[in-house]
Amino acid sequence: DVKVTQSSRYLVKRTGEKVFLECVQDMDHENMFWYRQDPGLGLRLIYFSYDVKMKEKGDIPEGYSVSREKKERFSLILESASTNQTSMYLCASSLYRGLRYGYTFGSGTRLTVV
Amino acid sequence: DAKTTQPNSMESNEEEPVHLPCNHSTISGTDYIHWYRQLPSQGPEYVIHGLTSNVNNRMASLAIAEDRKSSTLILHRATLRDAAVYYCILRDVNSGGSNYKLTFGKGTLLTVNP
């Protein structure tokens, strides 16, 4: 089975800190995604990457950046964490466009910014 | 992406079949119908997808109306572990670029009673 592993399940950071969320997939998928999920707002796409060193903004990229230096790893960076970035962060990957075969999600990182 | 409409919530009893409906009246000929579910405190999980014909896998069955304007996810014998939010999502096989993303609606919250 494809695995998408997120480095931390729970994380608590202080306002203004630089935060790195790491995601690794083990099935050579081209595409990787970062979503955040908030009550009442559902899942919203932050950034995605369709190849190494390639990235595209999603619906809510402000306050975030990403890095994809290797195919299996996609990092989400909060440049200066703020309390409104407290959320559940979900990483996903997909083969090709993910249209026929589906996306695989990690278990999520629950980030609290205090 | 074309829009889908699902009931906000449904209830079922354990070991009974569950039929989760999804309406997608504006579906195009190249839209695949995907179903995902999200268990409590987990990332979304791919369930099944189809284009025109009914589909079966180890998790569920997908029944697609002849005009493709609606579909039904069928869990043949619900268990307590099937309690989750179920999302019906349309994806255009020809889309690319920023359309790589999955757009999640609010889904249907399935409650399974013992």
PDB file of C-alpha atoms in Angstrom:
ATOM      1  CA  ASP A   1       0.000   0.000   0.000  1.00  0.00           C
ATOM      2  CA  VAL A   2       1.077   3.545  -0.698  1.00  0.00           C
ATOM      3  CA  LYS A   3       2.041   5.370   2.404  1.00  0.00           C
ATOM      4  CA  VAL A   4       2.040   9.067   3.013  1.00  0.00           C
ATOM      5  CA  THR A   5       3.803   9.843   6.256  1.00  0.00           C
ATOM      6  CA  GLN A   6       3.607  13.153   8.044  1.00  0.00           C
ATOM      7  CA  SER A   7       6.425  13.763  10.461  1.00  0.00           C
ATOM      8  CA  SER A   8       4.369  14.876  13.445  1.00  0.00           C
ATOM      9  CA  ARG A   9       0.860  14.051  14.633  1.00  0.00           C
ATOM     10  CA  TYR A  10       0.642  16.970  17.046  1.00  0.00           C
ATOM     11  CA  LEU A  11       2.709  20.135  17.149  1.00  0.00           C
ATOM     12  CA  VAL A  12       2.609  23.207  19.364  1.00  0.00           C
ATOM     13  CA  LYS A  13       4.514  26.302  18.242  1.00  0.00           C
ATOM     14  CA  ARG A  14       4.772  29.906  19.353  1.00  0.00           C
ATOM     15  CA  THR A  15       3.614  32.907  17.368  1.00  0.00           C
ATOM     16  CA  GLY A  16       6.355  34.151  15.058  1.00  0.00           C
ATOM     17  CA  GLU A  17       8.235  30.849  14.898  1.00  0.00           C
ATOM     18  CA  LYS A  18       9.215  29.338  11.567  1.00  0.00           C
ATOM     19  CA  VAL A  19       7.489  25.966  11.301  1.00  0.00           C
ATOM     20  CA  PHE A  20       8.314  23.065   9.016  1.00  0.00           C
ATOM     21  CA  LEU A  21       5.781  20.320   8.306  1.00  0.00           C
ATOM     22  CA  GLU A  22       7.276  17.345   6.511  1.00  0.00           C
ATOM     23  CA  CYS A  23       5.570  14.803   4.287  1.00  0.00           C
ATOM     24  CA  VAL A  24       7.077  11.721   2.656  1.00  0.00           C
ATOM     25  CA  GLN A  25       5.471   9.284   0.227  1.00  0.00           C
ATOM     26  CA  ASP A  26       6.889   5.937  -0.793  1.00  0.00           C
ATOM     27  CA  MET A  27       5.293   5.172  -4.162  1.00  0.00           C
ATOM     28  CA  ASP A  28       7.071   7.463  -6.609  1.00  0.00           C
ATOM     29  CA  HIS A  29       4.013   9.696  -7.070  1.00  0.00           C
ATOM     30  CA  GLU A  30       4.501  12.795  -9.181  1.00  0.00           C
ATOM     31  CA  ASN A  31       1.960  14.967  -7.410  1.00  0.00           C
ATOM     32  CA  MET A  32       1.931  16.060  -3.804  1.00  0.00           C
ATOM     33  CA  PHE A  33      -0.456  18.395  -2.005  1.00  0.00           C
ATOM     34  CA  TRP A  34      -0.872  20.294   1.235  1.00  0.00           C
ATOM     35  CA  TYR A  35      -4.366  20.957   2.578  1.00  0.00           C
ATOM     36  CA  ARG A  36      -5.608  22.433   5.798  1.00  0.00           C
ATOM     37  CA  GLN A  37      -8.882  21.444   7.396  1.00  0.00           C
ATOM     38  CA  ASP A  38     -10.911  23.645   9.706  1.00  0.00           C
ATOM     39  CA  PRO A  39     -14.372  23.086  11.205  1.00  0.00           C
ATOM     40  CA  GLY A  40     -17.062  24.513   8.967  1.00  0.00           C
ATOM     41  CA  LEU A  41     -14.591  25.308   6.175  1.00  0.00           C
ATOM     42  CA  GLY A  42     -13.693  21.805   5.072  1.00  0.00           C
ATOM     43  CA  LEU A  43     -10.455  20.972   3.304  1.00  0.00           C
ATOM     44  CA  ARG A  44      -8.717  23.794   1.477  1.00  0.00           C
ATOM     45  CA  LEU A  45      -5.701  23.455  -0.772  1.00  0.00           C
ATOM     46  CA  ILE A  46      -2.631  25.458   0.243  1.00  0.00           C
ATOM     47  CA  TYR A  47      -0.018  24.393  -2.321  1.00  0.00           C
ATOM     48  CA  PHE A  48       0.690  21.499  -4.595  1.00  0.00           C
ATOM     49  CA  SER A  49       3.611  20.191  -6.601  1.00  0.00           C
ATOM     50  CA  TYR A  50       3.514  18.155  -9.788  1.00  0.00           C
ATOM     51  CA  ASP A  51       7.253  17.537 -10.051  1.00  0.00           C
ATOM     52  CA  VAL A  52      10.492  18.069  -8.187  1.00  0.00           C
ATOM     53  CA  LYS A  53      11.169  21.785  -7.672  1.00  0.00           C
ATOM     54  CA  MET A  54       7.781  22.626  -9.221  1.00  0.00           C
ATOM     55  CA  LYS A  55       5.013  24.155  -7.171  1.00  0.00           C
ATOM     56  CA  GLU A  56       1.722  25.904  -7.662  1.00  0.00           C
ATOM     57  CA  LYS A  57      -0.400  27.933  -5.308  1.00  0.00           C
ATOM     58  CA  GLY A  58      -3.667  26.523  -4.170  1.00  0.00           C
ATOM     59  CA  ASP A  59      -6.618  28.420  -2.793  1.00  0.00           C
ATOM     60  CA  ILE A  60      -5.020  29.789   0.385  1.00  0.00           C
ATOM     61  CA  PRO A  61      -1.215  30.124  -0.047  1.00  0.00           C
ATOM     62  CA  GLU A  62      -0.771  33.320   1.986  1.00  0.00           C
ATOM     63  CA  GLY A  63       1.571  32.851   4.914  1.00  0.00           C
ATOM     64  CA  TYR A  64       2.911  29.546   3.596  1.00  0.00           C
ATOM     65  CA  SER A  65       5.667  28.343   1.317  1.00  0.00           C
ATOM     66  CA  VAL A  66       6.690  24.875   0.159  1.00  0.00           C
ATOM     67  CA  SER A  67       9.777  22.973  -0.858  1.00  0.00           C
ATOM     68  CA  ARG A  68      10.163  19.892  -2.996  1.00  0.00           C
ATOM     69  CA  GLU A  69      13.821  19.030  -3.495  1.00  0.00           C
ATOM     70  CA  LYS A  70      13.225  15.286  -3.848  1.00  0.00           C
ATOM     71  CA  LYS A  71      10.311  13.479  -5.439  1.00  0.00           C
ATOM     72  CA  GLU A  72       9.266  11.699  -2.261  1.00  0.00           C
ATOM     73  CA  ARG A  73       9.325  14.690   0.093  1.00  0.00           C
ATOM     74  CA  PHE A  74       7.136  17.781   0.206  1.00  0.00           C
ATOM     75  CA  SER A  75       7.588  20.308   2.978  1.00  0.00           C
ATOM     76  CA  LEU A  76       5.174  22.994   4.087  1.00  0.00           C
ATOM     77  CA  ILE A  77       6.749  26.038   5.710  1.00  0.00           C
ATOM     78  CA  LEU A  78       5.002  28.570   7.883  1.00  0.00           C
ATOM     79  CA  GLU A  79       7.367  31.536   7.621  1.00  0.00           C
ATOM     80  CA  SER A  80       6.116  33.231  10.777  1.00  0.00           C
ATOM     81  CA  ALA A  81       3.441  31.220  12.529  1.00  0.00           C
ATOM     82  CA  SER A  82       0.287  33.007  13.609  1.00  0.00           C
ATOM     83  CA  THR A  83      -2.648  31.863  15.719  1.00  0.00           C
ATOM     84  CA  ASN A  84      -4.944  31.785  12.669  1.00  0.00           C
ATOM     85  CA  GLN A  85      -2.740  29.014  11.276  1.00  0.00           C
ATOM     86  CA  THR A  86      -3.845  26.704  14.057  1.00  0.00           C
ATOM     87  CA  SER A  87      -5.374  23.873  12.066  1.00  0.00           C
ATOM     88  CA  MET A  88      -5.196  20.269  10.919  1.00  0.00           C
ATOM     89  CA  TYR A  89      -2.716  19.980   8.045  1.00  0.00           C
ATOM     90  CA  LEU A  90      -3.062  17.124   5.593  1.00  0.00           C
ATOM     91  CA  CYS A  91      -0.569  15.987   2.989  1.00  0.00           C
ATOM     92  CA  ALA A  92      -1.597  13.915  -0.039  1.00  0.00           C
ATOM     93  CA  SER A  93       0.025  12.370  -3.084  1.00  0.00           C
ATOM     94  CA  SER A  94      -1.221  10.994  -6.374  1.00  0.00           C
ATOM     95  CA  LEU A  95       0.015   9.156  -9.403  1.00  0.00           C
ATOM     96  CA  TYR A  96      -0.063  11.268 -12.544  1.00  0.00           C
ATOM     97  CA  ARG A  97      -3.145  13.462 -12.249  1.00  0.00           C
ATOM     98  CA  GLY A  98      -4.777  11.322  -9.597  1.00  0.00           C
ATOM     99  CA  LEU A  99      -7.919  11.349 -11.652  1.00  0.00           C
ATOM    100  CA  ARG A 100      -8.246   7.668 -12.367  1.00  0.00           C
ATOM    101  CA  TYR A 101      -6.417   6.201  -9.401  1.00  0.00           C
ATOM    102  CA  GLY A 102      -7.188   8.407  -6.447  1.00  0.00           C
ATOM    103  CA  TYR A 103      -5.190  10.345  -3.920  1.00  0.00           C
ATOM    104  CA  THR A 104      -3.550   9.008  -0.783  1.00  0.00           C
ATOM    105  CA  PHE A 105      -3.621  11.165   2.320  1.00  0.00           C
ATOM    106  CA  GLY A 106      -1.478  11.161   5.422  1.00  0.00           C
ATOM    107  CA  SER A 107      -2.967  11.030   8.902  1.00  0.00           C
ATOM    108  CA  GLY A 108      -2.545  14.743   9.430  1.00  0.00           C
ATOM    109  CA  THR A 109      -0.630  17.078  11.709  1.00  0.00           C
ATOM    110  CA  ARG A 110      -2.645  19.021  14.226  1.00  0.00           C
ATOM    111  CA  LEU A 111      -0.789  22.295  14.670  1.00  0.00           C
ATOM    112  CA  THR A 112      -1.532  24.664  17.515  1.00  0.00           C
ATOM    113  CA  VAL A 113       0.048  28.118  17.450  1.00  0.00           C
ATOM    114  CA  VAL A 114       0.044  29.848  20.827  1.00  0.00           C
TER     115      VAL A 114
ATOM    116  CA  ASP B   1     -15.147  21.135 -11.318  1.00  0.00           C
ATOM    117  CA  ALA B   2     -18.831  20.298 -11.620  1.00  0.00           C
ATOM    118  CA  LYS B   3     -20.787  20.530  -8.391  1.00  0.00           C
ATOM    119  CA  THR B   4     -22.120  17.661  -6.289  1.00  0.00           C
ATOM    120  CA  THR B   5     -24.950  17.615  -3.756  1.00  0.00           C
ATOM    121  CA  GLN B   6     -25.063  15.206  -0.826  1.00  0.00           C
ATOM    122  CA  PRO B   7     -27.279  14.943   2.257  1.00  0.00           C
ATOM    123  CA  ASN B   8     -25.653  16.428   5.335  1.00  0.00           C
ATOM    124  CA  SER B   9     -26.119  13.294   7.414  1.00  0.00           C
ATOM    125  CA  MET B  10     -27.447   9.744   7.350  1.00  0.00           C
ATOM    126  CA  GLU B  11     -27.916   7.015   9.912  1.00  0.00           C
ATOM    127  CA  SER B  12     -27.646   3.298   9.590  1.00  0.00           C
ATOM    128  CA  ASN B  13     -27.697   0.233  11.776  1.00  0.00           C
ATOM    129  CA  GLU B  14     -24.778  -2.100  12.060  1.00  0.00           C
ATOM    130  CA  GLU B  15     -24.715  -4.959   9.539  1.00  0.00           C
ATOM    131  CA  GLU B  16     -27.343  -3.328   7.347  1.00  0.00           C
ATOM    132  CA  PRO B  17     -26.684  -1.965   3.854  1.00  0.00           C
ATOM    133  CA  VAL B  18     -26.170   1.767   3.437  1.00  0.00           C
ATOM    134  CA  HIS B  19     -26.896   3.741   0.284  1.00  0.00           C
ATOM    135  CA  LEU B  20     -25.223   7.143   0.183  1.00  0.00           C
ATOM    136  CA  PRO B  21     -26.591   9.324  -2.632  1.00  0.00           C
ATOM    137  CA  CYS B  22     -24.842  12.016  -4.648  1.00  0.00           C
ATOM    138  CA  ASN B  23     -26.406  14.296  -7.238  1.00  0.00           C
ATOM    139  CA  HIS B  24     -24.265  15.786  -9.996  1.00  0.00           C
ATOM    140  CA  SER B  25     -26.658  17.088 -12.615  1.00  0.00           C
ATOM    141  CA  THR B  26     -23.997  19.188 -14.417  1.00  0.00           C
ATOM    142  CA  ILE B  27     -21.542  16.317 -14.841  1.00  0.00           C
ATOM    143  CA  SER B  28     -19.612  16.323 -18.111  1.00  0.00           C
ATOM    144  CA  GLY B  29     -18.725  13.316 -20.222  1.00  0.00           C
ATOM    145  CA  THR B  30     -15.125  13.325 -19.021  1.00  0.00           C
ATOM    146  CA  ASP B  31     -15.856  13.634 -15.287  1.00  0.00           C
ATOM    147  CA  TYR B  32     -14.902  10.679 -13.130  1.00  0.00           C
ATOM    148  CA  ILE B  33     -16.962  10.179  -9.968  1.00  0.00           C
ATOM    149  CA  HIS B  34     -14.726   9.701  -6.930  1.00  0.00           C
ATOM    150  CA  TRP B  35     -15.726   8.818  -3.375  1.00  0.00           C
ATOM    151  CA  TYR B  36     -13.549   9.437  -0.352  1.00  0.00           C
ATOM    152  CA  ARG B  37     -14.284   9.041   3.323  1.00  0.00           C
ATOM    153  CA  GLN B  38     -12.759  10.579   6.403  1.00  0.00           C
ATOM    154  CA  LEU B  39     -12.808   8.743   9.681  1.00  0.00           C
ATOM    155  CA  PRO B  40     -12.571  10.784  12.883  1.00  0.00           C
ATOM    156  CA  SER B  41      -9.073  12.232  13.413  1.00  0.00           C
ATOM    157  CA  GLN B  42      -7.774  10.750  10.151  1.00  0.00           C
ATOM    158  CA  GLY B  43      -6.979  12.026   6.687  1.00  0.00           C
ATOM    159  CA  PRO B  44      -9.429  11.290   3.855  1.00  0.00           C
ATOM    160  CA  GLU B  45      -9.274   7.809   2.410  1.00  0.00           C
ATOM    161  CA  TYR B  46      -9.988   6.858  -1.204  1.00  0.00           C
ATOM    162  CA  VAL B  47     -12.999   4.541  -1.461  1.00  0.00           C
ATOM    163  CA  ILE B  48     -13.930   4.018  -5.091  1.00  0.00           C
ATOM    164  CA  HIS B  49     -14.301   5.767  -8.422  1.00  0.00           C
ATOM    165  CA  GLY B  50     -16.095   5.221 -11.724  1.00  0.00           C
ATOM    166  CA  LEU B  51     -16.955   6.798 -15.049  1.00  0.00           C
ATOM    167  CA  THR B  52     -20.027   5.116 -16.508  1.00  0.00           C
ATOM    168  CA  SER B  53     -20.329   1.524 -15.368  1.00  0.00           C
ATOM    169  CA  ASN B  54     -21.075   0.307 -11.863  1.00  0.00           C
ATOM    170  CA  VAL B  55     -17.922  -0.550  -9.916  1.00  0.00           C
ATOM    171  CA  ASN B  56     -17.176  -2.888  -7.055  1.00  0.00           C
ATOM    172  CA  ASN B  57     -14.176  -3.190  -4.803  1.00  0.00           C
ATOM    173  CA  ARG B  58     -13.433  -4.648  -1.389  1.00  0.00           C
ATOM    174  CA  MET B  59     -14.700  -1.546   0.387  1.00  0.00           C
ATOM    175  CA  ALA B  60     -17.876  -0.640  -1.467  1.00  0.00           C
ATOM    176  CA  SER B  61     -19.899  -0.557  -4.670  1.00  0.00           C
ATOM    177  CA  LEU B  62     -20.611   2.448  -6.827  1.00  0.00           C
ATOM    178  CA  ALA B  63     -23.868   2.551  -8.751  1.00  0.00           C
ATOM    179  CA  ILE B  64     -23.996   5.200 -11.475  1.00  0.00           C
ATOM    180  CA  ALA B  65     -27.283   6.271 -13.008  1.00  0.00           C
ATOM    181  CA  GLU B  66     -27.655   5.740 -16.729  1.00  0.00           C
ATOM    182  CA  ASP B  67     -27.732   9.498 -17.378  1.00  0.00           C
ATOM    183  CA  ARG B  68     -24.789   9.932 -14.927  1.00  0.00           C
ATOM    184  CA  LYS B  69     -26.576  12.760 -13.134  1.00  0.00           C
ATOM    185  CA  SER B  70     -26.483  10.853  -9.885  1.00  0.00           C
ATOM    186  CA  SER B  71     -24.593   8.062  -8.193  1.00  0.00           C
ATOM    187  CA  THR B  72     -24.885   5.973  -5.037  1.00  0.00           C
ATOM    188  CA  LEU B  73     -22.150   4.610  -2.841  1.00  0.00           C
ATOM    189  CA  ILE B  74     -23.229   1.294  -1.363  1.00  0.00           C
ATOM    190  CA  LEU B  75     -21.761  -0.198   1.797  1.00  0.00           C
ATOM    191  CA  HIS B  76     -23.118  -3.719   1.808  1.00  0.00           C
ATOM    192  CA  ARG B  77     -22.925  -4.331   5.550  1.00  0.00           C
ATOM    193  CA  ALA B  78     -22.178  -1.287   7.640  1.00  0.00           C
ATOM    194  CA  THR B  79     -19.882  -1.683  10.612  1.00  0.00           C
ATOM    195  CA  LEU B  80     -19.100   0.771  13.396  1.00  0.00           C
ATOM    196  CA  ARG B  81     -15.783   1.430  11.648  1.00  0.00           C
ATOM    197  CA  ASP B  82     -17.664   2.811   8.624  1.00  0.00           C
ATOM    198  CA  ALA B  83     -18.837   5.825  10.637  1.00  0.00           C
ATOM    199  CA  ALA B  84     -17.212   8.711   8.769  1.00  0.00           C
ATOM    200  CA  VAL B  85     -17.817  11.694   6.512  1.00  0.00           C
ATOM    201  CA  TYR B  86     -18.262  10.518   2.915  1.00  0.00           C
ATOM    202  CA  TYR B  87     -17.341  12.851   0.070  1.00  0.00           C
ATOM    203  CA  CYS B  88     -18.510  12.578  -3.529  1.00  0.00           C
ATOM    204  CA  ILE B  89     -16.147  14.446  -5.889  1.00  0.00           C
ATOM    205  CA  LEU B  90     -16.084  14.894  -9.653  1.00  0.00           C
ATOM    206  CA  ARG B  91     -12.777  15.061 -11.481  1.00  0.00           C
ATOM    207  CA  ASP B  92     -12.341  15.875 -15.154  1.00  0.00           C
ATOM    208  CA  VAL B  93      -9.932  13.423 -16.762  1.00  0.00           C
ATOM    209  CA  ASN B  94      -8.759  16.117 -19.165  1.00  0.00           C
ATOM    210  CA  SER B  95      -8.013  18.796 -16.616  1.00  0.00           C
ATOM    211  CA  GLY B  96      -4.510  19.702 -15.650  1.00  0.00           C
ATOM    212  CA  GLY B  97      -2.517  22.472 -14.047  1.00  0.00           C
ATOM    213  CA  SER B  98      -4.292  23.875 -11.046  1.00  0.00           C
ATOM    214  CA  ASN B  99      -7.129  21.452 -11.654  1.00  0.00           C
ATOM    215  CA  TYR B 100      -4.981  18.668 -10.220  1.00  0.00           C
ATOM    216  CA  LYS B 101      -6.506  19.510  -6.875  1.00  0.00           C
ATOM    217  CA  LEU B 102      -9.386  17.667  -5.253  1.00  0.00           C
ATOM    218  CA  THR B 103     -12.152  19.984  -4.174  1.00  0.00           C
ATOM    219  CA  PHE B 104     -13.998  18.666  -1.141  1.00  0.00           C
ATOM    220  CA  GLY B 105     -17.549  19.690  -0.322  1.00  0.00           C
ATOM    221  CA  LYS B 106     -19.148  19.158   3.071  1.00  0.00           C
ATOM    222  CA  GLY B 107     -19.923  15.479   2.476  1.00  0.00           C
ATOM    223  CA  THR B 108     -22.375  13.213   4.303  1.00  0.00           C
ATOM    224  CA  LEU B 109     -21.787  12.337   7.947  1.00  0.00           C
ATOM    225  CA  LEU B 110     -22.679   8.666   8.335  1.00  0.00           C
ATOM    226  CA  THR B 111     -23.602   7.470  11.815  1.00  0.00           C
ATOM    227  CA  VAL B 112     -23.725   3.706  12.384  1.00  0.00           C
ATOM    228  CA  ASN B 113     -25.794   2.528  15.328  1.00  0.00           C
ATOM    229  CA  PRO B 114     -24.864  -0.701  17.119  1.00  0.00           C
TER     230      PRO B 114
END
